[in-house]
Amino acid sequence: MTVNNALIRDYIDRQNNELSAFIYDLDYLEQHIRQLQQQLPAQVDCYYAIKANNDAAILQTLLPHVYGFEVASIGEIEKVRAISDSVPVAFGGPGKTLSELRRALELNVTFYHLESALQLDRLNNLAMELGKTVCCLLRVNPHFALPKATLQMAGQATQFGIDEQQLLQLLPRLAEYPALEIVGFHFHCLSNNLDAGTHAGLVRHYLAAASQWASQFSLKLSVVNVGGGIGVAYQAEPQFDFARYCQQLTQLCHEYPQLRIATECGRYITAQCGVYLTEVTDIKCNHGEYFAILRGGNHHFRLPSSWQHNHPFTIFARDSWPHSYPRPEINGKTVTLCGELCTPKDVLAKQVTVSQLRAGDVIVFNKAGAYGWHISHHDFLSHPHPQRMYIKAQQFITTEVSYAA
Ligand SMILES: Cc1ncc(COP(=O)(O)O)c(C=O)c1O
């Protein structure tokens, strides 16, 4: 576990009952992003994809250490602009409407990642009305084969990017968009890739394809954004070998000295700084199988059910049981950890073996800092929201989420 364990224990001991909370360790996050930046070659601009976790405290912690932020909505741009007027912002997403692009222009977006001919038309017209020229990358849905990953956004029929074959029709016509300065290409093709070698291989493909298009169509290519997608091992697999990836990136930087390479990781930056704590409220045996019910679930932490995986966890035992009636308990049994929602899909870990588990103990789900709270349907069933806590300088700093600058 990477979040400060002693403080988790302390927090659990201070709560009487019905505990559910996210704890984010900003000390760990800062140390982690520093280590990543130390390893990345200077030619690589590291953006943070804020969809993974857009809390103000997280963004503020990352601000001094990242090149910029990748966003996918006006709400996300506003969250970034609430903490900085000037940090570079790259605006992606397949559904950018006219009104969103208009607002993005007001909010001083740095790079527009355009995903269709209509997006080029909309932005070109708006920028011309304002007498502006804006920097854009074209997001490509390539035709070359991609390695397998948990989620695949391109390299196949999806709604993302411009199909490579249509791109080849578009590139000779870029003069029709005088307000758009096309500075490069954007690729974000997969999520949760755990293999450093194949990830670097993908970047090699992207750079080669982008350079080939630039020379074929006489483009001034200055940036290739290679997306996010670096994985976090939630099970027993080896972690992504970041050092090896950076060695291969360094080699690529030597081969393409004239290019800036941008990355926009989300999960790999924030997954490990957060944990989700939830109390066991009941344990029962139905049809011969044990189930532990948790004070929380999918509506707080949707990642395990959306990925259909058993999320890694640690049990924090609580010895006191201040009730006169018996305490449900299992020892050396296999149990399914379920949330409190009225759906059999509310499962966070299925048929896992525990040495001991009792009602009142606390399950701490690790690696919950990215795509945890932020992708969950918080108000389904109107249960209370979990507490949101941050650790900074080895103490809890707040229980509130605030977007104040
Ligand atoms: C365009 C884009 N960039 C970056 C990311 C971040 O991906 P990850 O968290 O896998 O690094 C996403 C995630 O969906 C995305 O859609």
Tab-separated table of C-alpha atoms in Angstrom, residues 2-331:
chain	number	residue	atom	x	y	z
A	2	THR	CA	1.292	3.452	-0.829
A	3	VAL	CA	-1.023	5.664	1.202
A	4	ASN	CA	0.188	6.411	4.746
A	5	ASN	CA	-0.893	3.282	6.652
A	6	ALA	CA	-0.502	4.699	10.130
A	7	LEU	CA	-2.887	7.547	9.283
A	8	ILE	CA	-5.428	5.121	7.830
A	9	ARG	CA	-5.323	3.119	11.074
A	10	ASP	CA	-5.650	6.324	13.065
A	11	TYR	CA	-8.644	7.439	10.981
A	12	ILE	CA	-10.379	4.067	11.416
A	13	ASP	CA	-9.804	4.100	15.161
A	14	ARG	CA	-11.371	7.562	15.448
A	15	GLN	CA	-14.619	6.542	13.679
A	16	ASN	CA	-17.357	4.935	15.748
A	17	ASN	CA	-19.249	3.138	13.015
A	18	GLU	CA	-20.713	3.130	9.537
A	19	LEU	CA	-17.461	4.184	8.024
A	20	SER	CA	-16.924	4.888	4.334
A	21	ALA	CA	-14.308	7.272	3.005
A	22	PHE	CA	-11.758	8.015	0.327
A	23	ILE	CA	-8.326	9.008	1.552
A	24	TYR	CA	-5.901	10.590	-0.905
A	25	ASP	CA	-2.257	10.924	0.099
A	26	LEU	CA	-0.902	14.095	-1.507
A	27	ASP	CA	2.596	13.429	-0.106
A	28	TYR	CA	2.704	10.159	-1.991
A	29	LEU	CA	1.268	11.790	-5.132
A	30	GLU	CA	3.910	14.513	-5.125
A	31	GLN	CA	6.737	12.046	-4.619
A	32	HIS	CA	5.334	9.824	-7.398
A	33	ILE	CA	4.996	12.594	-9.998
A	34	ARG	CA	8.492	13.868	-9.170
A	35	GLN	CA	9.886	10.370	-9.766
A	36	LEU	CA	8.062	10.075	-13.083
A	37	GLN	CA	9.300	13.456	-14.258
A	38	GLN	CA	12.887	12.622	-13.280
A	39	GLN	CA	12.793	9.611	-15.563
A	40	LEU	CA	11.013	11.142	-18.568
A	41	PRO	CA	13.297	12.626	-21.249
A	42	ALA	CA	13.274	16.444	-21.433
A	43	GLN	CA	11.710	16.245	-24.901
A	44	VAL	CA	8.532	14.735	-23.403
A	45	ASP	CA	5.753	17.006	-22.098
A	46	CYS	CA	3.768	15.250	-19.373
A	47	TYR	CA	0.095	16.227	-19.136
A	48	TYR	CA	-2.249	14.816	-16.490
A	49	ALA	CA	-5.627	13.576	-17.831
A	50	ILE	CA	-7.899	15.005	-15.150
A	51	LYS	CA	-10.803	12.656	-15.893
A	52	ALA	CA	-9.024	10.120	-13.665
A	53	ASN	CA	-9.452	12.381	-10.609
A	54	ASN	CA	-10.238	16.077	-10.894
A	55	ASP	CA	-10.262	17.109	-7.214
A	56	ALA	CA	-8.783	20.562	-6.672
A	57	ALA	CA	-6.305	19.202	-4.113
A	58	ILE	CA	-5.029	16.658	-6.644
A	59	LEU	CA	-4.714	19.257	-9.423
A	60	GLN	CA	-2.982	21.718	-7.120
A	61	THR	CA	-0.490	19.061	-6.020
A	62	LEU	CA	0.319	18.163	-9.624
A	63	LEU	CA	0.381	21.733	-11.001
A	64	PRO	CA	4.060	22.510	-10.274
A	65	HIS	CA	5.187	19.141	-11.633
A	66	VAL	CA	3.292	18.563	-14.879
A	67	TYR	CA	3.576	20.379	-18.185
A	68	GLY	CA	-0.188	20.709	-18.503
A	69	PHE	CA	-3.616	19.145	-18.096
A	70	GLU	CA	-5.670	17.132	-20.575
A	71	VAL	CA	-9.412	17.826	-20.342
A	72	ALA	CA	-12.525	16.542	-22.057
A	73	SER	CA	-15.278	19.016	-21.144
A	74	ILE	CA	-15.914	22.651	-20.264
A	75	GLY	CA	-16.355	21.598	-16.637
A	76	GLU	CA	-12.877	20.118	-16.658
A	77	ILE	CA	-11.375	23.205	-18.328
A	78	GLU	CA	-12.999	25.340	-15.610
A	79	LYS	CA	-11.526	23.137	-12.878
A	80	VAL	CA	-8.061	23.629	-14.345
A	81	ARG	CA	-8.532	27.351	-14.896
A	82	ALA	CA	-9.713	27.675	-11.266
A	83	ILE	CA	-6.192	26.753	-10.171
A	84	SER	CA	-4.176	28.364	-12.989
A	85	ASP	CA	-4.833	30.971	-15.702
A	86	SER	CA	-1.840	29.971	-17.725
A	87	VAL	CA	-1.039	26.240	-17.414
A	88	PRO	CA	-1.273	24.542	-20.848
A	89	VAL	CA	-4.611	22.815	-21.444
A	90	ALA	CA	-5.208	20.203	-24.152
A	91	PHE	CA	-8.907	19.812	-24.955
A	92	GLY	CA	-9.990	16.403	-26.296
A	93	GLY	CA	-13.233	14.471	-26.619
A	94	PRO	CA	-15.402	13.278	-29.503
A	95	GLY	CA	-18.420	15.522	-28.785
A	96	LYS	CA	-17.181	19.111	-28.775
A	97	THR	CA	-20.186	21.292	-29.630
A	98	LEU	CA	-20.256	24.842	-30.961
A	99	SER	CA	-21.046	26.342	-27.568
A	100	GLU	CA	-18.326	24.297	-25.864
A	101	LEU	CA	-15.740	25.359	-28.425
A	102	ARG	CA	-16.840	28.994	-27.995
A	103	ARG	CA	-16.357	28.735	-24.216
A	104	ALA	CA	-13.046	26.892	-24.673
A	105	LEU	CA	-11.774	29.828	-26.735
A	106	GLU	CA	-12.723	32.191	-23.863
A	107	LEU	CA	-10.929	29.943	-21.385
A	108	ASN	CA	-7.686	30.082	-23.292
A	109	VAL	CA	-7.279	26.433	-24.269
A	110	THR	CA	-3.762	25.768	-25.594
A	111	PHE	CA	-4.275	22.778	-27.877
A	112	TYR	CA	-7.499	21.500	-29.437
A	113	HIS	CA	-7.521	17.789	-30.196
A	114	LEU	CA	-9.932	17.636	-33.116
A	115	GLU	CA	-11.765	14.405	-33.819
A	116	SER	CA	-13.848	15.020	-36.980
A	117	ALA	CA	-14.146	17.254	-40.037
A	118	LEU	CA	-17.131	18.950	-38.382
A	119	GLN	CA	-15.002	19.825	-35.336
A	120	LEU	CA	-12.479	21.464	-37.706
A	121	ASP	CA	-15.251	23.439	-39.400
A	122	ARG	CA	-16.803	24.580	-36.118
A	123	LEU	CA	-13.551	25.701	-34.552
A	124	ASN	CA	-12.258	27.326	-37.732
A	125	ASN	CA	-15.420	29.416	-38.079
A	126	LEU	CA	-15.451	30.481	-34.435
A	127	ALA	CA	-11.746	31.371	-34.436
A	128	MET	CA	-12.126	33.352	-37.683
A	129	GLU	CA	-14.995	35.373	-36.167
A	130	LEU	CA	-12.655	36.259	-33.290
A	131	GLY	CA	-9.694	36.929	-35.574
A	132	LYS	CA	-7.675	34.234	-33.784
A	133	THR	CA	-5.458	31.392	-34.926
A	134	VAL	CA	-5.554	28.340	-32.674
A	135	CYS	CA	-3.187	25.389	-32.277
A	136	CYS	CA	-4.696	22.008	-33.053
A	137	LEU	CA	-3.747	18.354	-33.190
A	138	LEU	CA	-5.731	15.886	-35.257
A	139	ARG	CA	-6.785	12.837	-33.278
A	140	VAL	CA	-6.254	9.753	-35.390
A	141	ASN	CA	-8.019	6.411	-35.255
A	142	PRO	CA	-5.250	4.407	-36.920
A	143	HIS	CA	-5.540	1.227	-38.919
A	144	PHE	CA	-2.417	-0.514	-37.619
A	145	ALA	CA	-2.728	-3.393	-35.139
A	146	LEU	CA	-2.619	-2.504	-31.435
A	147	PRO	CA	-1.649	-4.630	-28.441
A	148	LYS	CA	-4.433	-5.970	-26.231
A	149	ALA	CA	-5.456	-3.831	-23.253
A	150	THR	CA	-8.402	-3.550	-20.890
A	151	LEU	CA	-10.076	-0.848	-22.994
A	152	GLN	CA	-9.403	-0.107	-26.623
A	153	MET	CA	-10.387	3.289	-28.029
A	154	ALA	CA	-8.940	3.084	-31.530
A	155	GLY	CA	-7.359	0.765	-34.075
A	156	GLN	CA	-10.905	-0.578	-34.521
A	157	ALA	CA	-14.434	0.746	-35.095
A	158	THR	CA	-15.063	3.234	-32.262
A	159	GLN	CA	-16.384	6.799	-32.034
A	160	PHE	CA	-12.917	8.222	-31.340
A	161	GLY	CA	-10.668	10.185	-33.654
A	162	ILE	CA	-10.584	10.548	-37.419
A	163	ASP	CA	-10.322	7.303	-39.334
A	164	GLU	CA	-6.835	7.066	-40.829
A	165	GLN	CA	-8.221	6.661	-44.363
A	166	GLN	CA	-10.368	9.800	-44.003
A	167	LEU	CA	-7.405	11.640	-42.511
A	168	LEU	CA	-5.512	11.043	-45.735
A	169	GLN	CA	-8.364	12.796	-47.604
A	170	LEU	CA	-8.375	15.669	-45.122
A	171	LEU	CA	-4.651	16.437	-44.916
A	172	PRO	CA	-4.316	17.872	-48.466
A	173	ARG	CA	-7.227	20.270	-47.666
A	174	LEU	CA	-5.919	21.919	-44.482
A	175	ALA	CA	-5.613	25.295	-46.242
A	176	GLU	CA	-9.428	25.404	-46.090
A	177	TYR	CA	-9.078	26.016	-42.334
A	178	PRO	CA	-6.965	29.211	-42.160
A	179	ALA	CA	-7.697	29.827	-38.458
A	180	LEU	CA	-6.410	26.388	-37.466
A	181	GLU	CA	-2.700	25.832	-37.080
A	182	ILE	CA	-2.342	22.055	-37.262
A	183	VAL	CA	0.812	21.401	-35.259
A	184	GLY	CA	0.588	17.650	-34.874
A	185	PHE	CA	-1.306	14.459	-34.311
A	186	HIS	CA	-2.920	12.930	-31.272
A	187	PHE	CA	-3.284	9.227	-30.506
A	188	HIS	CA	-4.991	7.725	-27.484
A	189	CYS	CA	-5.736	4.181	-28.467
A	190	LEU	CA	-5.900	2.059	-25.331
A	191	SER	CA	-6.112	1.993	-21.579
A	192	ASN	CA	-4.340	-0.011	-18.895
A	193	ASN	CA	-1.465	-1.391	-20.924
A	194	LEU	CA	0.958	-3.080	-18.522
A	195	ASP	CA	3.728	-3.827	-20.979
A	196	ALA	CA	6.421	-1.155	-21.331
A	197	GLY	CA	7.890	-2.722	-24.458
A	198	THR	CA	4.633	-2.751	-26.418
A	199	HIS	CA	3.764	0.734	-25.159
A	200	ALA	CA	7.058	2.132	-26.436
A	201	GLY	CA	6.487	0.162	-29.658
A	202	LEU	CA	3.168	1.939	-30.082
A	203	VAL	CA	4.814	5.326	-29.606
A	204	ARG	CA	7.329	4.330	-32.286
A	205	HIS	CA	4.430	3.570	-34.674
A	206	TYR	CA	2.752	6.904	-33.871
A	207	LEU	CA	5.917	8.915	-34.489
A	208	ALA	CA	6.667	7.101	-37.724
A	209	ALA	CA	3.096	7.540	-39.020
A	210	ALA	CA	2.960	11.216	-38.032
A	211	SER	CA	6.321	11.923	-39.699
A	212	GLN	CA	5.271	10.087	-42.840
A	213	TRP	CA	2.044	12.133	-43.116
A	214	ALA	CA	3.967	15.339	-42.438
A	215	SER	CA	6.421	14.697	-45.236
A	216	GLN	CA	3.746	13.416	-47.647
A	217	PHE	CA	1.541	16.506	-47.123
A	218	SER	CA	4.256	19.110	-46.347
A	219	LEU	CA	2.992	19.793	-42.817
A	220	LYS	CA	4.931	21.587	-40.107
A	221	LEU	CA	4.882	18.818	-37.509
A	222	SER	CA	5.999	19.898	-34.050
A	223	VAL	CA	4.020	17.747	-31.546
A	224	VAL	CA	2.894	14.140	-31.383
A	225	ASN	CA	0.645	13.427	-28.432
A	226	VAL	CA	0.879	9.717	-27.648
A	227	GLY	CA	-2.071	9.691	-25.223
A	228	GLY	CA	-2.309	7.948	-21.868
A	229	GLY	CA	-3.017	4.296	-21.293
A	230	ILE	CA	-0.116	3.235	-19.074
A	231	GLY	CA	-1.548	0.535	-16.859
A	232	VAL	CA	-1.665	-0.178	-13.152
A	233	ALA	CA	-1.483	-3.828	-12.075
A	234	TYR	CA	-4.549	-4.422	-9.927
A	235	GLN	CA	-3.881	-8.154	-9.574
A	236	ALA	CA	-0.668	-10.103	-9.131
A	237	GLU	CA	0.794	-9.151	-12.549
A	238	PRO	CA	4.068	-7.188	-12.684
A	239	GLN	CA	3.725	-3.408	-12.620
A	240	PHE	CA	4.430	-1.364	-15.768
A	241	ASP	CA	8.218	-0.979	-16.083
A	242	PHE	CA	8.370	2.816	-16.297
A	243	ALA	CA	12.179	2.972	-16.298
A	244	ARG	CA	12.345	0.669	-19.324
A	245	TYR	CA	9.646	2.701	-21.086
A	246	CYS	CA	11.644	5.901	-20.498
A	247	GLN	CA	14.822	4.300	-21.876
A	248	GLN	CA	12.967	3.481	-25.075
A	249	LEU	CA	11.424	6.958	-25.188
A	250	THR	CA	14.923	8.427	-24.877
A	251	GLN	CA	15.986	6.429	-27.927
A	252	LEU	CA	12.933	7.715	-29.837
A	253	CYS	CA	13.743	11.289	-28.826
A	254	HIS	CA	17.189	10.843	-30.409
A	255	GLU	CA	15.560	9.573	-33.587
A	256	TYR	CA	13.066	12.475	-33.740
A	257	PRO	CA	14.997	15.418	-32.239
A	258	GLN	CA	12.766	18.030	-33.881
A	259	LEU	CA	9.546	16.785	-32.223
A	260	ARG	CA	7.935	17.359	-28.831
A	261	ILE	CA	6.311	14.194	-27.569
A	262	ALA	CA	3.312	14.770	-25.296
A	263	THR	CA	1.853	12.139	-22.949
A	264	GLU	CA	-1.442	12.455	-21.081
A	265	CYS	CA	-1.704	9.730	-18.468
A	266	GLY	CA	-4.457	9.628	-15.884
A	267	ARG	CA	-4.536	6.268	-14.136
A	268	TYR	CA	-0.777	5.869	-13.844
A	269	ILE	CA	-0.455	9.229	-12.107
A	270	THR	CA	-3.241	9.048	-9.504
A	271	ALA	CA	-4.346	5.410	-9.017
A	272	GLN	CA	-1.951	4.658	-6.197
A	273	CYS	CA	-2.417	7.826	-4.156
A	274	GLY	CA	-5.961	6.909	-3.072
A	275	VAL	CA	-7.697	4.255	-1.001
A	276	TYR	CA	-11.392	3.567	-0.469
A	277	LEU	CA	-12.353	2.471	3.043
A	278	THR	CA	-15.618	0.802	3.794
A	279	GLU	CA	-16.957	-0.925	6.875
A	280	VAL	CA	-18.385	-4.441	6.833
A	281	THR	CA	-21.980	-3.983	7.973
A	282	ASP	CA	-23.102	-7.632	7.777
A	283	ILE	CA	-21.934	-11.114	6.839
A	284	LYS	CA	-24.281	-13.878	5.766
A	285	CYS	CA	-24.348	-17.248	4.054
A	286	ASN	CA	-26.846	-17.660	1.157
A	287	HIS	CA	-27.119	-20.871	-0.893
A	288	GLY	CA	-23.878	-22.050	0.684
A	289	GLU	CA	-21.834	-18.919	-0.224
A	290	TYR	CA	-20.638	-16.180	2.098
A	291	PHE	CA	-21.380	-12.520	1.385
A	292	ALA	CA	-20.012	-9.501	3.256
A	293	ILE	CA	-22.092	-6.330	2.868
A	294	LEU	CA	-20.191	-3.048	2.873
A	295	ARG	CA	-21.173	0.508	3.898
A	296	GLY	CA	-20.661	1.749	0.345
A	297	GLY	CA	-20.150	0.051	-3.018
A	298	ASN	CA	-20.545	0.774	-6.675
A	299	HIS	CA	-22.090	4.225	-6.169
A	300	HIS	CA	-18.814	5.339	-4.516
A	301	PHE	CA	-16.343	3.112	-6.277
A	302	ARG	CA	-17.549	1.774	-9.619
A	303	LEU	CA	-14.169	0.670	-10.973
A	304	PRO	CA	-14.305	-3.020	-9.881
A	305	SER	CA	-17.755	-3.650	-11.329
A	306	SER	CA	-17.116	-1.670	-14.495
A	307	TRP	CA	-13.988	-3.727	-15.131
A	308	GLN	CA	-15.457	-6.911	-13.676
A	309	HIS	CA	-12.364	-7.472	-11.597
A	310	ASN	CA	-11.633	-8.306	-7.970
A	311	HIS	CA	-10.236	-5.114	-6.561
A	312	PRO	CA	-7.164	-5.526	-4.314
A	313	PHE	CA	-7.861	-4.848	-0.653
A	314	THR	CA	-6.494	-5.098	2.864
A	315	ILE	CA	-8.587	-5.879	5.954
A	316	PHE	CA	-8.179	-3.518	8.909
A	317	ALA	CA	-9.556	-5.420	11.904
A	318	ARG	CA	-11.557	-3.615	14.599
A	319	ASP	CA	-11.682	-5.494	17.860
A	320	SER	CA	-14.459	-3.658	19.633
A	321	TRP	CA	-18.067	-4.808	19.206
A	322	PRO	CA	-20.138	-2.672	21.570
A	323	HIS	CA	-23.404	-4.614	21.104
A	324	SER	CA	-25.155	-7.244	23.219
A	325	TYR	CA	-26.034	-9.393	20.174
A	326	PRO	CA	-23.615	-11.735	18.347
A	327	ARG	CA	-21.048	-10.447	15.882
A	328	PRO	CA	-21.155	-12.165	12.458
A	329	GLU	CA	-17.724	-13.591	11.669
A	330	ILE	CA	-16.024	-15.954	9.198
A	331	ASN	CA	-12.615	-17.580	9.462
